[in-house]
Coordinates of C-alpha atoms in Angstrom, one line a residue:
N14 CA 0.0 0.0 0.0
I15 CA 1.0 3.6 -0.3
E16 CA 2.1 4.0 3.3
S17 CA 4.5 1.0 3.2
I18 CA 5.7 1.1 -0.3
I19 CA 8.4 3.8 0.1
G20 CA 10.1 1.8 2.8
W21 CA 10.1 -1.3 0.6
I22 CA 11.5 0.7 -2.4
R23 CA 14.4 1.9 -0.3
T24 CA 15.6 -1.6 0.4
A25 CA 14.6 -3.5 -2.8
S26 CA 16.8 -4.0 -5.9
L27 CA 14.9 -2.2 -8.6
D28 CA 15.8 -1.0 -12.1
E29 CA 12.4 0.1 -13.3
V30 CA 9.0 0.7 -11.7
Y31 CA 5.5 0.8 -13.3
I32 CA 2.7 2.6 -11.6
N33 CA -0.9 1.9 -12.5
I34 CA -3.1 4.9 -11.7
K35 CA -6.8 4.0 -11.5
S36 CA -7.8 7.6 -11.3
T37 CA -6.1 11.0 -11.4
S38 CA -7.1 11.6 -7.7
M39 CA -4.3 9.2 -6.8
L40 CA -1.6 11.5 -8.3
P41 CA -1.1 13.7 -5.2
Q42 CA -0.5 10.6 -3.1
L43 CA 1.9 9.2 -5.6
S44 CA 4.0 12.3 -6.1
E45 CA 6.2 11.5 -3.1
I46 CA 6.8 7.9 -4.4
I47 CA 7.7 9.2 -7.9
E48 CA 10.1 11.8 -6.4
E49 CA 11.7 9.2 -4.3
L50 CA 12.2 6.9 -7.3
E51 CA 13.7 9.8 -9.4
D52 CA 16.2 10.6 -6.6
M53 CA 17.3 6.9 -6.6
G54 CA 17.9 7.0 -10.4
I55 CA 15.2 4.5 -11.1
T56 CA 13.1 4.7 -14.3
V57 CA 9.5 5.4 -13.5
N58 CA 6.6 4.6 -15.8
V59 CA 3.2 6.1 -15.0
N60 CA 0.1 5.3 -17.0
I61 CA -2.4 8.2 -17.6
P62 CA -6.0 6.9 -17.5
S63 CA -7.4 9.7 -19.6
L64 CA -5.1 8.7 -22.5
E65 CA -6.0 5.0 -22.5
K66 CA -8.9 5.3 -24.9
I67 CA -7.0 7.7 -27.2
V68 CA -4.0 5.4 -27.3
T69 CA -6.1 2.3 -28.0
E70 CA -7.9 4.0 -30.9
S71 CA -4.9 5.8 -32.4
K72 CA -3.7 4.5 -35.7
Y73 CA -0.1 5.6 -34.8
N74 CA 2.4 3.6 -32.8
N75 CA 4.7 6.5 -32.3
L76 CA 3.7 8.0 -28.9
S77 CA 6.1 10.0 -26.8
C78 CA 5.9 12.3 -23.9
V79 CA 7.4 15.8 -24.0
V80 CA 7.4 18.9 -21.8
E81 CA 6.5 22.1 -23.6
N82 CA 6.5 25.4 -21.6
D83 CA 6.3 23.3 -18.3
Y84 CA 3.2 21.4 -19.7
P85 CA 3.6 17.6 -20.0
M86 CA 2.3 16.5 -23.4
A87 CA 1.6 13.2 -25.0
Q88 CA 2.8 13.5 -28.6
F89 CA 1.2 11.4 -31.4
A90 CA 2.9 11.3 -34.8
P91 CA 2.6 9.2 -38.0
T92 CA 6.4 8.8 -37.9
V93 CA 9.2 10.1 -35.7
I94 CA 12.4 11.1 -37.4
S95 CA 15.3 12.3 -35.2
P96 CA 16.7 15.8 -35.7
G97 CA 20.0 14.2 -36.5
K98 CA 18.6 12.2 -39.4
L99 CA 16.7 15.2 -40.7
A100 CA 20.0 17.2 -40.7
L101 CA 21.7 14.3 -42.6
K102 CA 18.9 14.5 -45.2
R103 CA 19.4 18.3 -45.5
V104 CA 23.2 17.8 -46.0
F105 CA 22.4 15.1 -48.6
D106 CA 20.0 17.6 -50.4
I107 CA 22.5 20.4 -50.4
L108 CA 25.3 18.3 -51.9
G109 CA 22.9 16.8 -54.5
G110 CA 21.4 20.2 -55.2
I111 CA 24.9 21.6 -56.0
V112 CA 25.8 18.7 -58.2
G113 CA 22.4 18.8 -59.9
T114 CA 22.6 22.6 -60.6
V115 CA 26.1 22.3 -62.1
I116 CA 25.1 19.5 -64.4
S117 CA 21.7 21.2 -65.3
L118 CA 23.0 24.6 -66.4
P119 CA 24.6 23.5 -69.8
I120 CA 21.5 21.3 -70.6
I121 CA 19.1 24.2 -69.8
L122 CA 21.2 26.6 -72.0
I123 CA 21.1 24.1 -75.0
V124 CA 17.3 23.4 -74.6
A125 CA 16.5 27.1 -74.2
I126 CA 17.2 28.0 -77.8
P127 CA 14.6 25.8 -79.5
L128 CA 12.1 26.3 -76.7
K129 CA 12.2 30.1 -77.0
I130 CA 12.0 29.9 -80.9
E131 CA 8.9 27.7 -80.8
S132 CA 7.1 29.5 -78.1
P133 CA 8.0 33.1 -77.1
G134 CA 7.8 33.9 -73.4
P135 CA 9.7 33.3 -70.2
L136 CA 12.1 30.4 -70.1
I137 CA 11.4 29.5 -66.5
F138 CA 7.8 28.7 -65.4
K139 CA 7.1 29.7 -61.8
Q140 CA 4.1 28.3 -60.0
Q141 CA 2.9 28.5 -56.4
R142 CA 2.8 25.1 -54.8
V143 CA 1.9 23.8 -51.3
G144 CA 4.9 22.4 -49.3
K145 CA 5.5 20.9 -45.9
N146 CA 2.5 21.3 -43.6
G147 CA 0.7 23.7 -46.0
R148 CA 3.6 26.2 -46.5
L149 CA 3.4 28.0 -49.9
F150 CA 6.5 28.2 -52.1
N151 CA 7.3 28.9 -55.8
I152 CA 8.3 25.8 -57.8
Y153 CA 10.5 26.3 -60.9
K154 CA 10.4 24.4 -64.1
L155 CA 11.4 24.9 -67.7
R156 CA 8.3 26.1 -69.5
S157 CA 6.9 23.2 -71.5
M158 CA 3.5 24.8 -72.3
Y159 CA 2.2 27.8 -74.2
K160 CA 1.9 31.0 -72.2
D161 CA -1.9 30.7 -71.8
A162 CA -1.8 27.2 -70.5
E163 CA -3.3 28.0 -67.1
E164 CA -6.3 29.8 -68.7
R165 CA -7.0 26.8 -71.0
K166 CA -6.9 24.2 -68.2
K167 CA -10.5 24.7 -67.1
A168 CA -11.8 23.8 -70.6
L169 CA -9.8 20.6 -70.5
M170 CA -10.8 19.3 -67.0
E171 CA -13.3 16.8 -68.5
Q172 CA -10.4 15.0 -70.1
N173 CA -8.6 14.6 -66.8
K174 CA -7.5 10.9 -66.6
M175 CA -6.7 11.0 -62.9
D176 CA -9.3 9.8 -60.4
G177 CA -8.9 12.3 -57.7
H178 CA -7.3 15.7 -56.9
M179 CA -4.7 15.8 -59.7
F180 CA -4.7 16.8 -63.3
K181 CA -3.3 14.6 -66.1
M182 CA -4.4 14.1 -69.7
D183 CA -3.0 12.4 -72.8
N184 CA -1.9 14.6 -75.7
D185 CA -2.4 17.8 -73.7
P186 CA -2.7 20.5 -76.5
R187 CA -1.1 23.1 -74.2
I188 CA 2.3 21.4 -74.4
T189 CA 4.7 22.6 -77.1
K190 CA 6.7 20.2 -79.3
V191 CA 9.9 21.0 -77.5
G192 CA 7.9 20.9 -74.2
R193 CA 6.8 17.3 -75.0
F194 CA 10.5 16.3 -75.4
I195 CA 11.7 17.9 -72.2
R196 CA 8.8 16.3 -70.3
K197 CA 9.6 12.9 -71.6
T198 CA 13.2 13.3 -70.6
S199 CA 12.3 15.1 -67.3
I200 CA 14.6 18.0 -68.4
D201 CA 11.8 20.4 -67.5
E202 CA 12.3 19.4 -63.8
L203 CA 16.0 20.5 -63.7
P204 CA 15.4 24.0 -62.3
Q205 CA 14.0 22.4 -59.2
F206 CA 17.5 21.8 -57.9
W207 CA 17.4 25.5 -57.1
N208 CA 14.3 24.8 -54.9
V209 CA 16.3 22.1 -53.2
L210 CA 19.2 24.5 -52.4
K211 CA 16.7 27.0 -51.1
G212 CA 15.2 24.5 -48.7
D213 CA 11.7 24.5 -50.2
M214 CA 12.1 21.0 -51.5
S215 CA 14.1 17.8 -51.1
L216 CA 15.7 15.6 -53.7
V217 CA 13.3 12.9 -52.6
G218 CA 9.9 13.4 -51.1
T219 CA 6.2 13.8 -52.1
R220 CA 4.8 15.6 -55.1
P221 CA 3.9 19.2 -54.1
P222 CA 0.2 19.9 -55.1
T223 CA -1.0 23.2 -56.6
K224 CA -3.2 25.4 -54.4
G225 CA -6.3 24.3 -56.3
E226 CA -5.5 20.6 -55.7
Y227 CA -4.7 21.2 -52.0
E228 CA -8.0 23.0 -51.4
Q229 CA -9.9 19.9 -52.6
Y230 CA -8.0 17.5 -50.3
D231 CA -9.8 15.4 -47.8
L232 CA -8.3 15.2 -44.3
K233 CA -6.6 11.8 -45.0
H234 CA -4.8 13.3 -48.0
K235 CA -2.9 15.9 -46.0
I236 CA -0.5 13.3 -44.5
R237 CA 1.5 13.6 -47.7
L238 CA 2.4 17.1 -46.7
S239 CA 4.0 16.0 -43.4
M240 CA 7.4 15.7 -45.1
K241 CA 9.1 18.2 -47.4
P242 CA 8.1 17.7 -51.1
G243 CA 10.7 16.3 -53.5
I244 CA 11.8 16.3 -57.1
T245 CA 11.2 12.6 -57.1
G246 CA 9.6 10.1 -54.8
M247 CA 7.7 6.8 -54.6
W248 CA 5.1 7.9 -57.2
Q249 CA 7.6 9.3 -59.7
A250 CA 9.9 6.3 -59.4
S251 CA 7.0 3.9 -59.9
G252 CA 6.2 5.1 -63.4
R253 CA 3.9 7.9 -62.6
N254 CA 1.6 7.8 -65.7
N255 CA 0.8 4.2 -65.0
I256 CA -1.0 5.3 -61.8
T257 CA -4.3 7.1 -62.3
D258 CA -5.9 6.8 -58.9
F259 CA -5.0 9.7 -56.5
D260 CA -5.6 7.5 -53.5
E261 CA -2.9 5.2 -54.8
V262 CA -0.5 8.2 -55.0
V263 CA -1.4 9.0 -51.4
K264 CA -0.8 5.4 -50.4
L265 CA 2.7 5.4 -52.0
D266 CA 3.5 8.8 -50.3
T267 CA 2.4 7.4 -46.9
E268 CA 4.5 4.4 -47.4
Y269 CA 7.5 6.6 -48.0
I270 CA 6.9 8.8 -45.0
E271 CA 6.4 5.8 -42.6
N272 CA 9.5 4.0 -43.9
W273 CA 11.8 6.9 -44.6
S274 CA 15.6 6.4 -44.4
I275 CA 18.5 8.0 -46.2
W276 CA 19.0 4.6 -47.9
L277 CA 15.4 4.7 -49.2
D278 CA 16.2 8.1 -50.7
I279 CA 19.3 6.8 -52.4
K280 CA 17.4 3.8 -53.7
L281 CA 14.6 6.0 -55.1
L282 CA 17.1 8.3 -56.8
F283 CA 18.7 5.4 -58.6
K284 CA 15.3 4.0 -59.5
T285 CA 14.3 7.5 -60.9
V286 CA 17.4 7.6 -63.1
K287 CA 16.4 4.3 -64.5
V288 CA 12.8 5.4 -65.2
V289 CA 14.1 8.6 -66.9
L290 CA 16.6 6.8 -69.1
V291 CA 14.0 4.3 -70.4
R292 CA 11.4 7.0 -70.5
E293 CA 9.0 4.9 -68.4
G294 CA 5.9 6.7 -67.3
S295 CA 6.8 10.2 -68.6
K296 CA 4.4 12.0 -71.0

């Protein structure tokens, strides 16, 4: 019982103690025991009755306790990535972004000539996209469409072959001839190495949606924004035009988020290179 347990604790050989609280009214009585255990260097585990139902019903296994501004918090998350691993991912992105930018510059200069001749207008297409946890940023691509492409999109929505909140169509009339080539070879994506260097994107991540796509998301779709968007990812490396169901895209992105590692990033980068070289899934 509570009166005798402290005396027993002082003499027993203990490494770890579990305390089962049947109601929060017991906490004041147990505070002395917990303090005594802490002073002895013993690990203390205390269950919190009010969280039992939440923990049982939560779909996440990653539960941790943190203290924020002196308030104890139970933290639920789909996946937990240590700050050290995130720092390693950022270093990997910076190195890859520098190499990618150096390789991209001469290719962009060569492609710019026929692209500008066929379709006058800006060389670089800038579009607002939604990044990690809903943050807006400008994504950069080589312009592969005519200047009025965004205005013509509404008239083409009936031909969207994606089942869900993305737009894809075969033989899109807004794409120029040179634009079709740079899309098939993924050359249009090269300016995104600048997004990686800026920190808006990662080499590997999830596809960043447009504002219009994001505004149509269901709650379950927003998990794909819990990591920084990438130039490539599970969807892109899987032959993206072979997947026409948006929920399948979300499933692939969720799989990436839950199983992320630096080795998975490296594997997906090599897989993407293969997809690009054989022009698999690019239109």
